[in-house]
Amino acid sequence: MLAIGVVGDDKEIVLGVLADIFMRNGIPFFASVEKDGDGVAAAFIEAVKQKAKVVVLSISGNDWEKIGTLRFDIFVFLVKKEHCEVVLSSLLKRRNILIVNNDVPLPEKISTNGETTLITCGFNHTSSVTVSSVGEFADKIQYCLQRTLLTLNGEAIEPQEFSVCGNSNDITEVLAAVTAAIISGAEV
């Protein structure tokens, strides 16, 4: 089972976009919101009972120490708070894919081990994933993959641009969710 964890101020947007993509792909998924470090185990048990292929959990940011000990294949970390350095450093020391908001200052002292893939998204020109334009009615954004990414199955996704539905107020969250879906192997 593929496990995706989401931490951030607008987790519901990420979960909604992922749910839409997995439903369109016919991928059985289980989504749960606002779990703390202790509630995650129960959510995984429920996902297994429901025979989910993907579990997407919105993790509460109130229990920072426990978040850093959780294991996910993909972790979407869109926290806008200053005190995220310890958790982010912990997540970067695991074998996973970490998607972060590059529009907020990331701690300067973070470093990855060789088993962590760090993917940045946002408006920042150094981001791995950016937006090149927003639709006239702010209902579509132009997703722009700046670098080659590998899916969890090892398939290379080359740099490209395509339109995705999304509100112009939620661009970073939509970029992160679509990136997580692409990495999981789902068609977007």
Coordinates of N, CA and C in Angstrom, one line a residue:
M1 N 0.8 -1.2 0.0 CA 0.0 0.0 0.0 C 0.9 1.2 0.0
L2 N 0.5 2.2 -0.9 CA 1.3 3.4 -1.0 C 0.7 4.4 0.1
A3 N 1.6 5.0 0.9 CA 1.2 5.9 2.0 C 1.7 7.3 1.7
I4 N 0.7 8.2 1.7 CA 1.0 9.7 1.5 C 0.6 10.4 2.7
G5 N 1.5 11.2 3.3 CA 1.2 12.0 4.5 C 1.2 13.5 4.0
V6 N 0.3 14.2 4.6 CA 0.2 15.6 4.3 C 0.1 16.5 5.5
V7 N 1.1 17.4 5.6 CA 1.1 18.4 6.8 C 1.1 19.8 6.2
G8 N 0.3 20.6 6.7 CA 0.3 22.0 6.3 C -1.0 22.7 6.6
D9 N -1.0 24.0 6.3 CA -2.2 24.8 6.7 C -3.4 24.6 5.8
D10 N -3.2 24.1 4.6 CA -4.3 23.8 3.7 C -4.3 22.4 3.2
K11 N -4.3 21.5 4.2 CA -4.2 20.0 3.9 C -5.5 19.6 3.1
E12 N -6.6 20.1 3.4 CA -7.9 19.7 2.7 C -7.8 19.8 1.2
I13 N -7.1 20.9 0.7 CA -7.0 21.1 -0.7 C -6.2 20.0 -1.3
V14 N -5.1 19.6 -0.7 CA -4.2 18.5 -1.2 C -5.0 17.2 -1.2
L15 N -5.7 16.9 -0.1 CA -6.5 15.7 -0.1 C -7.6 15.7 -1.1
G16 N -8.2 16.8 -1.4 CA -9.3 16.8 -2.4 C -8.8 16.6 -3.8
V17 N -7.6 17.2 -4.1 CA -7.0 17.0 -5.4 C -6.6 15.6 -5.6
L18 N -5.9 15.0 -4.6 CA -5.5 13.6 -4.7 C -6.7 12.7 -4.8
A19 N -7.7 12.9 -4.0 CA -8.9 12.0 -4.1 C -9.5 12.1 -5.5
D20 N -9.6 13.3 -6.1 CA -10.1 13.4 -7.4 C -9.3 12.6 -8.4
I21 N -8.0 12.7 -8.3 CA -7.1 12.0 -9.3 C -7.2 10.5 -9.1
F22 N -7.1 10.0 -7.9 CA -7.2 8.6 -7.7 C -8.6 8.0 -8.1
M23 N -9.6 8.7 -7.8 CA -11.0 8.3 -8.2 C -11.0 8.2 -9.8
R24 N -10.5 9.2 -10.5 CA -10.6 9.2 -11.9 C -9.7 8.0 -12.5
N25 N -8.7 7.6 -11.8 CA -7.8 6.5 -12.2 C -8.3 5.1 -11.7
G26 N -9.4 5.1 -11.0 CA -10.0 3.9 -10.5 C -9.1 3.2 -9.4
I27 N -8.3 4.0 -8.7 CA -7.4 3.5 -7.7 C -8.0 3.5 -6.3
P28 N -8.2 2.3 -5.7 CA -8.9 2.3 -4.4 C -8.0 3.1 -3.4
F29 N -8.6 4.1 -2.7 CA -7.8 4.9 -1.8 C -8.6 5.1 -0.5
F30 N -7.9 5.4 0.5 CA -8.5 5.8 1.8 C -7.9 7.1 2.2
A31 N -8.7 8.0 2.6 CA -8.2 9.4 3.0 C -8.8 9.6 4.4
S32 N -8.0 10.3 5.2 CA -8.4 10.6 6.6 C -7.8 11.9 6.9
V33 N -8.5 12.8 7.6 CA -8.0 14.1 8.0 C -7.7 14.2 9.5
E34 N -6.8 15.1 9.7 CA -6.4 15.5 11.1 C -6.1 14.4 12.1
K35 N -5.1 13.5 11.7 CA -4.6 12.5 12.5 C -3.4 13.0 13.3
D36 N -3.3 12.7 14.5 CA -2.0 13.0 15.2 C -1.2 11.7 15.1
G37 N 0.0 11.8 15.7 CA 0.9 10.7 15.6 C 0.3 9.4 16.1
D38 N -0.6 9.4 17.1 CA -1.2 8.1 17.6 C -2.3 7.6 16.7
G39 N -3.0 8.5 16.1 CA -4.2 8.1 15.3 C -3.8 7.6 13.9
V40 N -2.6 7.7 13.5 CA -2.2 7.2 12.2 C -2.3 5.7 12.1
A41 N -1.9 5.0 13.2 CA -1.9 3.5 13.1 C -3.3 3.0 12.9
A42 N -4.3 3.6 13.6 CA -5.7 3.2 13.4 C -6.2 3.5 12.0
A43 N -5.7 4.6 11.4 CA -6.1 4.9 10.0 C -5.6 3.9 9.1
F44 N -4.3 3.4 9.3 CA -3.7 2.4 8.4 C -4.5 1.1 8.5
I45 N -4.9 0.7 9.7 CA -5.7 -0.5 9.9 C -7.0 -0.4 9.1
E46 N -7.6 0.7 9.2 CA -8.9 0.9 8.5 C -8.7 0.9 7.0
A47 N -7.6 1.5 6.5 CA -7.2 1.4 5.1 C -7.0 0.0 4.6
V48 N -6.4 -0.8 5.4 CA -6.2 -2.2 5.0 C -7.5 -3.0 4.9
K49 N -8.4 -2.7 5.9 CA -9.7 -3.3 5.9 C -10.5 -2.9 4.7
Q50 N -10.3 -1.7 4.2 CA -11.1 -1.3 3.0 C -10.4 -1.6 1.7
K51 N -9.2 -2.4 1.8 CA -8.5 -2.8 0.7 C -8.0 -1.7 -0.2
A52 N -7.6 -0.6 0.4 CA -7.1 0.5 -0.3 C -5.7 0.3 -0.9
K53 N -5.4 0.8 -2.1 CA -4.1 0.7 -2.7 C -3.3 1.9 -2.2
V54 N -4.0 3.0 -1.9 CA -3.3 4.2 -1.5 C -4.0 4.7 -0.2
V55 N -3.2 5.2 0.7 CA -3.7 5.8 1.9 C -3.1 7.2 2.0
V56 N -4.0 8.2 2.1 CA -3.6 9.6 2.2 C -4.1 10.1 3.6
L57 N -3.1 10.5 4.4 CA -3.5 11.0 5.7 C -3.0 12.4 5.9
S58 N -4.0 13.2 6.4 CA -3.7 14.6 6.8 C -3.2 14.5 8.3
I59 N -2.0 14.9 8.5 CA -1.4 14.8 9.8 C -1.5 16.2 10.5
S60 N -1.9 16.1 11.8 CA -2.0 17.3 12.6 C -0.6 17.8 12.9
G61 N -0.4 19.1 12.8 CA 0.9 19.7 13.1 C 1.2 20.0 14.6
N62 N 0.2 19.6 15.4 CA 0.4 19.9 16.9 C 1.3 18.9 17.6
D63 N 1.7 17.8 17.0 CA 2.5 16.8 17.6 C 3.8 16.7 16.8
W64 N 4.6 17.7 16.8 CA 5.8 17.8 15.9 C 6.7 16.6 16.0
E65 N 7.0 16.2 17.2 CA 8.0 15.1 17.4 C 7.5 13.8 16.8
K66 N 6.2 13.5 17.0 CA 5.7 12.2 16.4 C 5.6 12.3 14.9
I67 N 5.4 13.4 14.3 CA 5.3 13.5 12.9 C 6.6 13.1 12.2
G68 N 7.7 13.5 12.9 CA 9.0 13.2 12.3 C 9.3 11.7 12.4
T69 N 8.6 10.9 13.2 CA 8.9 9.5 13.3 C 8.0 8.6 12.4
L70 N 7.0 9.2 11.7 CA 6.1 8.5 10.9 C 6.7 8.1 9.6
R71 N 6.3 7.0 9.0 CA 6.9 6.5 7.7 C 5.8 6.6 6.6
F72 N 6.2 7.3 5.6 CA 5.4 7.5 4.4 C 6.2 7.4 3.2
D73 N 5.6 6.9 2.1 CA 6.4 6.8 0.8 C 6.6 8.2 0.2
I74 N 5.5 9.0 0.4 CA 5.5 10.4 -0.1 C 5.0 11.3 1.0
F75 N 5.7 12.3 1.3 CA 5.3 13.2 2.4 C 5.2 14.7 1.8
V76 N 4.0 15.2 1.9 CA 3.7 16.6 1.4 C 3.8 17.5 2.6
F77 N 4.8 18.4 2.6 CA 5.1 19.2 3.8 C 5.0 20.7 3.4
L78 N 3.8 21.2 3.6 CA 3.5 22.6 3.2 C 3.3 23.5 4.4
V79 N 4.1 23.3 5.4 CA 4.0 24.1 6.6 C 4.6 25.5 6.4
K80 N 3.9 26.5 6.9 CA 4.4 27.9 6.8 C 4.9 28.4 8.1
K81 N 5.2 27.5 9.1 CA 5.6 28.0 10.4 C 7.1 27.9 10.4
E82 N 7.7 28.8 11.3 CA 9.1 28.9 11.5 C 9.8 27.7 12.2
H83 N 9.0 27.0 13.0 CA 9.6 25.9 13.9 C 9.6 24.5 13.2
C84 N 9.6 24.5 11.9 CA 9.6 23.2 11.2 C 10.9 22.5 11.0
E85 N 12.0 23.2 11.4 CA 13.3 22.6 11.0 C 13.6 21.2 11.6
V86 N 13.2 21.0 12.8 CA 13.4 19.6 13.4 C 12.7 18.6 12.7
V87 N 11.4 18.8 12.4 CA 10.6 17.8 11.7 C 11.1 17.6 10.3
L88 N 11.3 18.7 9.6 CA 11.8 18.6 8.2 C 13.1 17.9 8.2
S89 N 14.0 18.2 9.1 CA 15.3 17.5 9.1 C 15.1 16.0 9.4
S90 N 14.2 15.6 10.2 CA 13.9 14.2 10.5 C 13.4 13.5 9.3
L91 N 12.4 14.2 8.6 CA 11.8 13.6 7.4 C 12.9 13.4 6.3
L92 N 13.8 14.3 6.2 CA 14.8 14.2 5.2 C 15.9 13.1 5.4
K93 N 15.8 12.5 6.6 CA 16.8 11.5 6.9 C 16.2 10.1 6.6
R94 N 15.0 10.0 6.1 CA 14.3 8.7 5.8 C 14.3 8.5 4.3
R95 N 14.0 7.2 4.0 CA 13.9 6.9 2.6 C 12.4 7.2 2.2
N96 N 12.2 8.3 1.5 CA 10.9 8.8 1.1 C 11.1 9.9 0.1
I97 N 9.9 10.3 -0.4 CA 9.9 11.5 -1.3 C 9.2 12.6 -0.5
L98 N 9.9 13.7 -0.4 CA 9.4 14.8 0.4 C 9.1 16.0 -0.6
I99 N 7.9 16.5 -0.6 CA 7.4 17.6 -1.4 C 7.2 18.8 -0.5
V100 N 7.9 19.9 -0.7 CA 7.9 21.0 0.1 C 7.5 22.3 -0.6
N101 N 6.9 23.2 0.1 CA 6.6 24.6 -0.5 C 7.9 25.4 -0.5
N102 N 8.3 25.8 -1.7 CA 9.6 26.5 -1.8 C 9.4 28.0 -1.8
D103 N 8.1 28.4 -1.5 CA 7.9 29.9 -1.5 C 8.0 30.4 -0.1
V104 N 8.2 29.6 0.9 CA 8.5 30.0 2.3 C 10.0 29.7 2.5
P105 N 10.6 30.5 3.3 CA 12.0 30.2 3.6 C 12.2 28.8 4.2
L106 N 13.0 27.9 3.6 CA 13.3 26.7 4.1 C 14.5 26.8 5.1
P107 N 14.6 26.0 6.1 CA 15.7 26.1 7.0 C 17.0 25.9 6.2
E108 N 18.0 26.8 6.5 CA 19.3 26.7 5.8 C 20.1 25.4 6.1
K109 N 19.8 24.9 7.3 CA 20.7 23.8 7.8 C 20.1 22.4 7.4
I110 N 19.1 22.3 6.6 CA 18.5 21.0 6.2 C 19.4 20.3 5.2
S111 N 19.5 19.0 5.2 CA 20.2 18.3 4.2 C 19.6 16.9 4.1
T112 N 19.6 16.4 2.9 CA 19.0 15.0 2.7 C 20.1 14.0 2.8
N113 N 19.6 12.7 3.1 CA 20.5 11.6 2.9 C 20.3 11.1 1.5
G114 N 21.1 10.2 1.1 CA 21.0 9.7 -0.3 C 19.8 9.0 -0.7
E115 N 18.9 8.7 0.3 CA 17.7 7.9 0.0 C 16.4 8.8 0.0
T116 N 16.6 10.1 0.2 CA 15.4 11.0 0.2 C 15.5 11.8 -1.0
T117 N 14.3 11.9 -1.7 CA 14.2 12.8 -2.8 C 13.4 14.0 -2.4
L118 N 14.0 15.2 -2.5 CA 13.4 16.5 -2.1 C 12.9 17.1 -3.4
I119 N 11.6 17.4 -3.4 CA 10.9 18.1 -4.6 C 10.3 19.4 -4.0
T120 N 10.7 20.5 -4.7 CA 10.2 21.8 -4.2 C 9.1 22.2 -5.2
C121 N 8.1 22.9 -4.7 CA 7.1 23.4 -5.6 C 6.7 24.8 -5.1
G122 N 6.3 25.6 -6.1 CA 5.9 27.0 -5.8 C 6.2 27.9 -6.9
F123 N 6.1 29.2 -6.6 CA 6.4 30.3 -7.6 C 7.9 30.5 -7.8
N124 N 8.7 30.2 -6.8 CA 10.1 30.4 -6.8 C 10.7 29.8 -8.0
H125 N 11.6 30.5 -8.7 CA 12.2 30.0 -10.0 C 13.1 28.8 -9.8
T126 N 13.5 28.6 -8.6 CA 14.4 27.4 -8.3 C 13.6 26.2 -8.0
S127 N 12.3 26.2 -8.0 CA 11.4 25.1 -7.6 C 11.5 24.0 -8.7
S128 N 11.3 22.8 -8.3 CA 11.2 21.7 -9.2 C 9.9 21.7 -10.0
V129 N 8.9 22.2 -9.4 CA 7.6 22.3 -10.0 C 7.1 23.7 -9.8
T130 N 6.7 24.4 -10.9 CA 6.2 25.7 -10.8 C 4.9 25.9 -11.6
V131 N 4.3 27.0 -11.6 CA 3.2 27.4 -12.4 C 3.6 28.4 -13.4
S132 N 3.3 28.1 -14.7 CA 3.7 29.1 -15.7 C 2.6 30.1 -16.1
S133 N 1.3 29.8 -15.8 CA 0.3 30.7 -16.0 C -1.0 30.3 -15.2
V134 N -1.9 31.2 -15.0 CA -3.2 30.9 -14.4 C -4.2 31.3 -15.4
G135 N -5.3 30.5 -15.5 CA -6.3 30.7 -16.5 C -7.1 32.0 -16.3
E136 N -7.7 32.4 -17.3 CA -8.4 33.7 -17.3 C -9.4 33.8 -16.2
F137 N -10.1 32.7 -15.9 CA -11.1 32.7 -14.8 C -10.6 32.1 -13.5
A138 N -9.3 32.0 -13.4 CA -8.6 31.5 -12.2 C -9.1 30.1 -11.8
D139 N -9.5 29.3 -12.8 CA -10.0 27.9 -12.5 C -9.0 26.9 -13.1
K140 N -8.0 27.3 -13.8 CA -7.0 26.4 -14.4 C -5.7 27.0 -14.2
I141 N -4.7 26.1 -13.9 CA -3.3 26.6 -13.8 C -2.5 25.7 -14.7
Q142 N -1.4 26.3 -15.2 CA -0.5 25.6 -16.1 C 0.6 25.0 -15.2
Y143 N 0.6 23.7 -14.9 CA 1.6 23.0 -14.1 C 2.8 22.8 -15.0
C144 N 4.0 23.2 -14.4 CA 5.2 23.2 -15.1 C 6.3 22.4 -14.4
L145 N 6.6 21.2 -14.9 CA 7.6 20.3 -14.3 C 8.9 20.8 -14.9
Q146 N 9.8 21.3 -14.0 CA 11.1 21.9 -14.4 C 12.2 20.8 -14.6
R147 N 12.1 19.7 -13.9 CA 13.2 18.7 -13.9 C 12.6 17.3 -14.0
T148 N 13.3 16.4 -14.5 CA 12.9 15.0 -14.6 C 12.6 14.4 -13.2
L149 N 11.5 13.8 -13.0 CA 11.2 13.1 -11.7 C 11.0 11.7 -12.0
L150 N 11.3 10.9 -11.0 CA 11.1 9.4 -11.1 C 9.9 9.0 -10.3
T151 N 9.0 8.2 -10.9 CA 7.9 7.7 -10.1 C 8.4 6.7 -9.2
L152 N 7.5 6.2 -8.3 CA 7.9 5.2 -7.3 C 8.3 3.9 -8.0
N153 N 7.8 3.7 -9.3 CA 8.1 2.5 -10.1 C 9.4 2.7 -10.9
G154 N 10.0 3.8 -10.8 CA 11.3 4.1 -11.5 C 11.1 4.7 -12.9
E155 N 9.9 5.0 -13.3 CA 9.6 5.6 -14.6 C 10.0 7.1 -14.6
A156 N 10.7 7.5 -15.6 CA 11.2 8.9 -15.6 C 10.0 9.8 -16.3
I157 N 9.7 10.8 -15.6 CA 8.7 11.8 -16.1 C 9.5 13.0 -16.5
E158 N 9.6 13.3 -17.8 CA 10.4 14.4 -18.3 C 9.8 15.8 -18.0
P159 N 10.6 16.8 -18.0 CA 10.0 18.2 -17.9 C 8.9 18.4 -18.9
Q160 N 7.8 19.0 -18.5 CA 6.7 19.3 -19.3 C 5.7 20.3 -18.7
E161 N 4.7 20.7 -19.5 CA 3.7 21.6 -18.9 C 2.3 21.0 -19.4
F162 N 1.3 21.2 -18.5 CA 0.0 20.8 -18.8 C -1.0 21.5 -17.9
S163 N -2.2 21.7 -18.3 CA -3.2 22.4 -17.5 C -3.8 21.4 -16.5
V164 N -4.1 22.0 -15.3 CA -4.8 21.3 -14.2 C -5.9 22.2 -13.6
C165 N -6.9 21.6 -13.2 CA -8.0 22.4 -12.5 C -7.4 22.9 -11.1
G166 N -7.7 24.1 -10.8 CA -7.2 24.6 -9.5 C -7.5 26.0 -9.3
N167 N -7.7 26.4 -8.1 CA -8.0 27.8 -7.7 C -6.7 28.6 -7.7
S168 N -6.7 29.8 -8.1 CA -5.5 30.6 -8.1 C -5.0 30.9 -6.7
N169 N -5.9 30.7 -5.7 CA -5.5 30.9 -4.3 C -4.8 29.7 -3.7
D170 N -4.9 28.6 -4.4 CA -4.4 27.3 -3.8 C -3.3 26.7 -4.7
I171 N -2.5 27.5 -5.4 CA -1.6 27.0 -6.4 C -0.6 26.1 -5.8
T172 N 0.1 26.4 -4.7 CA 1.1 25.6 -4.1 C 0.6 24.2 -3.7
E173 N -0.6 24.2 -3.1 CA -1.3 23.0 -2.7 C -1.6 22.1 -3.9
V174 N -2.1 22.7 -5.0 CA -2.5 21.9 -6.2 C -1.2 21.4 -6.8
L175 N -0.1 22.2 -6.9 CA 1.1 21.7 -7.5 C 1.6 20.5 -6.7
A176 N 1.6 20.6 -5.4 CA 2.1 19.5 -4.5 C 1.3 18.2 -4.7
A177 N 0.0 18.4 -4.7 CA -0.9 17.2 -4.9 C -0.7 16.5 -6.2
V178 N -0.7 17.3 -7.3 CA -0.5 16.8 -8.6 C 0.9 16.1 -8.7
T179 N 1.9 16.7 -8.1 CA 3.2 16.0 -8.1 C 3.2 14.7 -7.3
A180 N 2.5 14.7 -6.2 CA 2.4 13.4 -5.4 C 1.7 12.3 -6.3
A181 N 0.7 12.7 -7.0 CA -0.1 11.8 -7.8 C 0.8 11.3 -9.0
I182 N 1.5 12.2 -9.6 CA 2.4 11.8 -10.7 C 3.5 10.8 -10.2
I183 N 4.1 11.1 -9.1 CA 5.1 10.2 -8.5 C 4.5 8.8 -8.1
S184 N 3.3 8.8 -7.7 CA 2.6 7.5 -7.4 C 2.3 6.7 -8.6
G185 N 2.4 7.3 -9.8 CA 2.1 6.6 -11.0 C 0.8 6.8 -11.6
A186 N 0.0 7.7 -11.0 CA -1.4 7.9 -11.4 C -1.3 8.8 -12.7
E187 N -2.3 8.7 -13.6 CA -2.4 9.6 -14.7 C -3.1 10.8 -14.2
V188 N -2.6 12.0 -14.6 CA -3.2 13.2 -14.2 C -4.0 13.8 -15.3

